[in-house]
PDB file of C-alpha atoms and ligand atoms in Angstrom:
ATOM      1  CA  MET A   1     -51.693  39.130 -70.258  1.00 64.00           C
ATOM      2  CA  GLY A   2     -51.800  41.070 -67.060  1.00 90.00           C
ATOM      3  CA  ILE A   3     -49.949  42.978 -64.422  1.00 96.00           C
ATOM      4  CA  ARG A   4     -48.843  40.869 -61.459  1.00 97.00           C
ATOM      5  CA  GLU A   5     -48.117  42.011 -57.928  1.00 97.00           C
ATOM      6  CA  VAL A   6     -44.381  42.604 -57.380  1.00 98.00           C
ATOM      7  CA  ARG A   7     -43.137  41.019 -54.161  1.00 98.00           C
ATOM      8  CA  GLU A   8     -41.064  43.303 -51.968  1.00 98.00           C
ATOM      9  CA  ILE A   9     -38.022  42.811 -49.758  1.00 97.00           C
ATOM     10  CA  GLY A  10     -39.010  41.001 -46.570  1.00 97.00           C
ATOM     11  CA  ASP A  11     -41.116  38.516 -48.558  1.00 98.00           C
ATOM     12  CA  GLU A  12     -39.533  35.099 -48.031  1.00 98.00           C
ATOM     13  CA  ILE A  13     -40.088  34.033 -51.625  1.00 98.00           C
ATOM     14  CA  LEU A  14     -37.356  36.464 -52.717  1.00 98.00           C
ATOM     15  CA  THR A  15     -34.781  34.467 -50.711  1.00 98.00           C
ATOM     16  CA  LYS A  16     -35.549  31.061 -52.239  1.00 98.00           C
ATOM     17  CA  GLN A  17     -33.809  29.025 -54.919  1.00 98.00           C
ATOM     18  CA  CYS A  18     -35.795  28.722 -58.168  1.00 98.00           C
ATOM     19  CA  LYS A  19     -36.405  25.500 -60.081  1.00 98.00           C
ATOM     20  CA  ASP A  20     -35.541  24.717 -63.710  1.00 98.00           C
ATOM     21  CA  VAL A  21     -38.306  25.016 -66.290  1.00 98.00           C
ATOM     22  CA  PRO A  22     -38.451  21.477 -67.804  1.00 97.00           C
ATOM     23  CA  LYS A  23     -40.706  22.314 -70.767  1.00 97.00           C
ATOM     24  CA  MET A  24     -42.776  25.165 -72.158  1.00 97.00           C
ATOM     25  CA  THR A  25     -46.438  25.126 -71.217  1.00 97.00           C
ATOM     26  CA  LEU A  26     -49.325  27.509 -71.843  1.00 97.00           C
ATOM     27  CA  ARG A  27     -49.183  28.473 -68.167  1.00 96.00           C
ATOM     28  CA  THR A  28     -45.501  29.413 -68.473  1.00 97.00           C
ATOM     29  CA  LYS A  29     -46.138  31.380 -71.689  1.00 97.00           C
ATOM     30  CA  ILE A  30     -48.822  33.385 -69.880  1.00 97.00           C
ATOM     31  CA  LEU A  31     -46.438  33.966 -66.970  1.00 98.00           C
ATOM     32  CA  ILE A  32     -43.743  35.310 -69.339  1.00 98.00           C
ATOM     33  CA  GLY A  33     -46.276  37.651 -71.009  1.00 98.00           C
ATOM     34  CA  ASP A  34     -47.392  38.901 -67.608  1.00 98.00           C
ATOM     35  CA  MET A  35     -43.783  39.393 -66.474  1.00 98.00           C
ATOM     36  CA  LEU A  36     -43.077  41.566 -69.543  1.00 98.00           C
ATOM     37  CA  ASP A  37     -46.280  43.569 -68.978  1.00 98.00           C
ATOM     38  CA  THR A  38     -45.398  44.036 -65.302  1.00 98.00           C
ATOM     39  CA  MET A  39     -41.806  45.097 -66.063  1.00 98.00           C
ATOM     40  CA  TYR A  40     -42.957  47.716 -68.595  1.00 97.00           C
ATOM     41  CA  GLU A  41     -45.796  48.940 -66.343  1.00 96.00           C
ATOM     42  CA  LYS A  42     -43.331  49.517 -63.472  1.00 96.00           C
ATOM     43  CA  ASN A  43     -40.648  51.026 -65.751  1.00 94.00           C
ATOM     44  CA  GLY A  44     -38.159  48.322 -64.825  1.00 96.00           C
ATOM     45  CA  VAL A  45     -35.327  47.076 -67.041  1.00 97.00           C
ATOM     46  CA  GLY A  46     -35.661  43.520 -65.779  1.00 98.00           C
ATOM     47  CA  LEU A  47     -37.826  41.180 -63.754  1.00 98.00           C
ATOM     48  CA  ALA A  48     -37.311  37.666 -62.418  1.00 98.00           C
ATOM     49  CA  ALA A  49     -40.115  35.154 -61.791  1.00 98.00           C
ATOM     50  CA  PRO A  50     -39.700  35.067 -57.973  1.00 98.00           C
ATOM     51  CA  GLN A  51     -40.474  38.803 -57.964  1.00 98.00           C
ATOM     52  CA  VAL A  52     -43.999  37.890 -59.047  1.00 98.00           C
ATOM     53  CA  GLY A  53     -44.133  34.970 -56.620  1.00 98.00           C
ATOM     54  CA  VAL A  54     -43.140  32.104 -58.948  1.00 98.00           C
ATOM     55  CA  LEU A  55     -40.056  30.009 -58.093  1.00 98.00           C
ATOM     56  CA  LYS A  56     -39.071  29.206 -61.680  1.00 98.00           C
ATOM     57  CA  LYS A  57     -35.874  30.115 -63.543  1.00 98.00           C
ATOM     58  CA  ILE A  58     -37.353  32.769 -65.831  1.00 98.00           C
ATOM     59  CA  VAL A  59     -36.032  36.279 -66.419  1.00 98.00           C
ATOM     60  CA  VAL A  60     -37.233  39.101 -68.654  1.00 98.00           C
ATOM     61  CA  ILE A  61     -35.031  42.093 -69.519  1.00 98.00           C
ATOM     62  CA  ASP A  62     -35.347  45.195 -71.683  1.00 98.00           C
ATOM     63  CA  VAL A  63     -32.591  47.774 -71.437  1.00 97.00           C
ATOM     64  CA  GLY A  64     -34.151  49.765 -74.274  1.00 96.00           C
ATOM     65  CA  GLU A  65     -33.170  47.395 -77.087  1.00 95.00           C
ATOM     66  CA  GLY A  66     -36.254  45.169 -77.047  1.00 97.00           C
ATOM     67  CA  PRO A  67     -37.411  42.345 -74.802  1.00 98.00           C
ATOM     68  CA  ILE A  68     -35.108  39.452 -73.862  1.00 98.00           C
ATOM     69  CA  VAL A  69     -36.542  36.291 -72.297  1.00 98.00           C
ATOM     70  CA  LEU A  70     -34.123  33.933 -70.543  1.00 98.00           C
ATOM     71  CA  ILE A  71     -35.255  30.508 -69.357  1.00 98.00           C
ATOM     72  CA  ASN A  72     -32.926  28.482 -67.102  1.00 98.00           C
ATOM     73  CA  PRO A  73     -30.152  31.061 -67.634  1.00 98.00           C
ATOM     74  CA  GLU A  74     -26.558  30.548 -66.547  1.00 98.00           C
ATOM     75  CA  ILE A  75     -23.606  32.904 -66.665  1.00 98.00           C
ATOM     76  CA  VAL A  76     -20.865  31.128 -68.607  1.00 98.00           C
ATOM     77  CA  GLU A  77     -18.203  33.848 -68.830  1.00 98.00           C
ATOM     78  CA  THR A  78     -17.531  37.279 -67.394  1.00 98.00           C
ATOM     79  CA  PHE A  79     -15.054  39.988 -68.381  1.00 98.00           C
ATOM     80  CA  GLY A  80     -13.878  43.112 -66.597  1.00 98.00           C
ATOM     81  CA  GLU A  81     -15.630  45.102 -63.925  1.00 98.00           C
ATOM     82  CA  GLN A  82     -18.072  48.027 -63.591  1.00 98.00           C
ATOM     83  CA  THR A  83     -19.168  49.856 -60.468  1.00 97.00           C
ATOM     84  CA  GLY A  84     -22.444  51.740 -60.571  1.00 96.00           C
ATOM     85  CA  GLU A  85     -25.952  52.341 -59.339  1.00 95.00           C
ATOM     86  CA  GLU A  86     -28.442  49.543 -59.107  1.00 96.00           C
ATOM     87  CA  GLY A  87     -32.086  49.378 -58.079  1.00 96.00           C
ATOM     88  CA  CYS A  88     -34.761  46.699 -57.886  1.00 97.00           C
ATOM     89  CA  LEU A  89     -38.540  46.721 -58.316  1.00 97.00           C
ATOM     90  CA  SER A  90     -38.669  44.611 -55.131  1.00 98.00           C
ATOM     91  CA  VAL A  91     -36.818  47.321 -53.175  1.00 97.00           C
ATOM     92  CA  PRO A  92     -38.836  50.406 -54.174  1.00 95.00           C
ATOM     93  CA  GLY A  93     -37.458  53.890 -53.668  1.00 94.00           C
ATOM     94  CA  LYS A  94     -33.898  52.721 -53.012  1.00 95.00           C
ATOM     95  CA  TRP A  95     -30.636  52.303 -54.872  1.00 95.00           C
ATOM     96  CA  GLY A  96     -27.112  51.159 -54.083  1.00 96.00           C
ATOM     97  CA  ILE A  97     -23.641  50.951 -55.574  1.00 97.00           C
ATOM     98  CA  VAL A  98     -22.778  47.477 -56.831  1.00 97.00           C
ATOM     99  CA  THR A  99     -19.728  46.151 -58.678  1.00 98.00           C
ATOM    100  CA  ARG A 100     -20.533  43.751 -61.517  1.00 98.00           C
ATOM    101  CA  PRO A 101     -18.656  42.376 -64.528  1.00 98.00           C
ATOM    102  CA  GLU A 102     -18.494  44.803 -67.499  1.00 98.00           C
ATOM    103  CA  LYS A 103     -19.306  42.029 -69.960  1.00 98.00           C
ATOM    104  CA  VAL A 104     -21.247  38.818 -69.376  1.00 98.00           C
ATOM    105  CA  LYS A 105     -22.000  35.822 -71.571  1.00 98.00           C
ATOM    106  CA  VAL A 106     -25.170  33.895 -70.693  1.00 98.00           C
ATOM    107  CA  ARG A 107     -26.523  30.573 -71.860  1.00 98.00           C
ATOM    108  CA  ALA A 108     -30.284  30.104 -71.688  1.00 98.00           C
ATOM    109  CA  PHE A 109     -33.327  28.734 -73.482  1.00 98.00           C
ATOM    110  CA  ASN A 110     -35.792  30.849 -75.442  1.00 97.00           C
ATOM    111  CA  GLN A 111     -39.594  30.566 -75.332  1.00 96.00           C
ATOM    112  CA  ASP A 112     -39.437  27.619 -77.754  1.00 96.00           C
ATOM    113  CA  MET A 113     -36.989  25.928 -75.360  1.00 97.00           C
ATOM    114  CA  GLU A 114     -34.159  26.272 -77.877  1.00 98.00           C
ATOM    115  CA  PRO A 115     -30.744  26.898 -76.318  1.00 98.00           C
ATOM    116  CA  PHE A 116     -28.880  30.098 -77.169  1.00 98.00           C
ATOM    117  CA  GLU A 117     -25.990  32.210 -75.937  1.00 98.00           C
ATOM    118  CA  MET A 118     -25.920  35.961 -75.653  1.00 98.00           C
ATOM    119  CA  GLU A 119     -23.378  38.567 -74.614  1.00 98.00           C
ATOM    120  CA  GLY A 120     -24.190  41.780 -72.843  1.00 98.00           C
ATOM    121  CA  GLU A 121     -22.124  44.810 -71.908  1.00 98.00           C
ATOM    122  CA  GLY A 122     -22.687  47.660 -69.487  1.00 97.00           C
ATOM    123  CA  LEU A 123     -26.287  47.917 -68.306  1.00 97.00           C
ATOM    124  CA  LEU A 124     -27.268  44.654 -70.015  1.00 98.00           C
ATOM    125  CA  ALA A 125     -24.407  42.788 -68.275  1.00 98.00           C
ATOM    126  CA  ARG A 126     -25.553  44.315 -64.971  1.00 98.00           C
ATOM    127  CA  ALA A 127     -29.160  43.255 -65.657  1.00 98.00           C
ATOM    128  CA  PHE A 128     -28.094  39.678 -66.492  1.00 98.00           C
ATOM    129  CA  CYS A 129     -26.218  39.415 -63.164  1.00 98.00           C
ATOM    130  CA  HIS A 130     -28.941  41.107 -61.101  1.00 98.00           C
ATOM    131  CA  GLU A 131     -31.787  38.973 -62.503  1.00 98.00           C
ATOM    132  CA  ILE A 132     -29.880  35.685 -62.361  1.00 98.00           C
ATOM    133  CA  ASP A 133     -29.053  36.484 -58.707  1.00 98.00           C
ATOM    134  CA  HIS A 134     -32.828  36.647 -58.065  1.00 98.00           C
ATOM    135  CA  LEU A 135     -33.134  33.023 -59.253  1.00 98.00           C
ATOM    136  CA  ARG A 136     -30.783  31.997 -56.431  1.00 98.00           C
ATOM    137  CA  GLY A 137     -32.694  34.057 -53.884  1.00 98.00           C
ATOM    138  CA  GLU A 138     -30.092  36.843 -53.818  1.00 98.00           C
ATOM    139  CA  LEU A 139     -30.862  40.566 -53.725  1.00 98.00           C
ATOM    140  CA  TYR A 140     -28.470  43.370 -54.683  1.00 97.00           C
ATOM    141  CA  VAL A 141     -28.910  44.917 -51.230  1.00 96.00           C
ATOM    142  CA  ASP A 142     -26.450  42.356 -49.843  1.00 94.00           C
ATOM    143  CA  LYS A 143     -23.858  43.441 -52.425  1.00 95.00           C
ATOM    144  CA  ALA A 144     -24.370  47.214 -52.093  1.00 95.00           C
ATOM    145  CA  GLU A 145     -21.005  48.700 -51.205  1.00 94.00           C
ATOM    146  CA  ASP A 146     -22.194  51.745 -49.307  1.00 88.00           C
ATOM    147  CA  GLY A 147     -25.589  50.576 -48.048  1.00 91.00           C
ATOM    148  CA  LEU A 148     -28.896  51.688 -49.524  1.00 94.00           C
ATOM    149  CA  HIS A 149     -29.778  55.237 -50.529  1.00 93.00           C
ATOM    150  CA  ASP A 150     -33.153  56.866 -51.056  1.00 92.00           C
ATOM    151  CA  VAL A 151     -34.097  57.722 -54.621  1.00 87.00           C
ATOM    152  CA  SER A 152     -34.751  61.329 -53.540  1.00 81.00           C
ATOM    153  CA  GLU A 153     -31.105  61.540 -52.488  1.00 71.00           C
ATOM    154  CA  GLN A 154     -30.031  60.455 -55.959  1.00 59.00           C
ATOM    155  CA  TYR A 155     -32.095  63.147 -57.663  1.00 55.00           C
ATOM    156  CA  GLU A 156     -30.617  65.890 -55.491  1.00 52.00           C
ATOM    157  CA  ASP A 157     -27.065  64.784 -56.213  1.00 50.00           C
ATOM    158  CA  GLU A 158     -27.201  63.954 -59.891  1.00 51.00           C
ATOM    159  CA  ASP A 159     -29.998  65.349 -62.011  1.00 50.00           C
ATOM    160  CA  ASP A 160     -29.000  63.518 -65.169  1.00 53.00           C
ATOM    161  CA  THR A 161     -28.697  60.064 -63.645  1.00 53.00           C
ATOM    162  CA  GLU A 162     -31.064  57.563 -65.100  1.00 58.00           C
ATOM    163  CA  GLU A 163     -32.842  55.430 -62.605  1.00 59.00           C
ATOM    164  CA  THR A 164     -32.884  51.750 -63.392  1.00 68.00           C
ATOM    165  CA  GLU A 165     -34.824  49.172 -61.462  1.00 75.00           C
ATOM    166  CA  GLU A 166     -34.573  45.488 -62.132  1.00 75.00           C
TER     167      GLU A 166
HETATM  168 ZN1   ZN B 201     -34.333  42.977 -58.766  1.00 91.09          ZN
END
């Protein structure tokens, strides 16, 4: 277990396509443990493997309901729409307004490489979309509807807004 360095925007690795995980190995288990540790250490709600410099299709998420690990995830269905604030541990100190589906169904493998499906709404649906985008080398900054804002700006405008970084 350990904290890994989070790659930041401008690092080419964040723009690359990730590869499927063919089987679970000790090395991959350690990576997943480190990704969870790093996400919690940085107060993020999600983290994708390329953010720690590994081009594998692995995502960890915790929106406050416990850790979720997605291996080789795919979005299979989306419903509705939500528009709201989004941030990213790879784009520190910034946030933007992004429209995402309100509800998302994902198909993935767990740490035992067993397939499962899961539905998420609201923040969890947003996290699924944001993290799976990372696996294709996409950052939310290219989807932000009104450009990027500084976090300090957010705190002045809305005191009760929760900051989420993925
Ligand atoms: Zn992110």
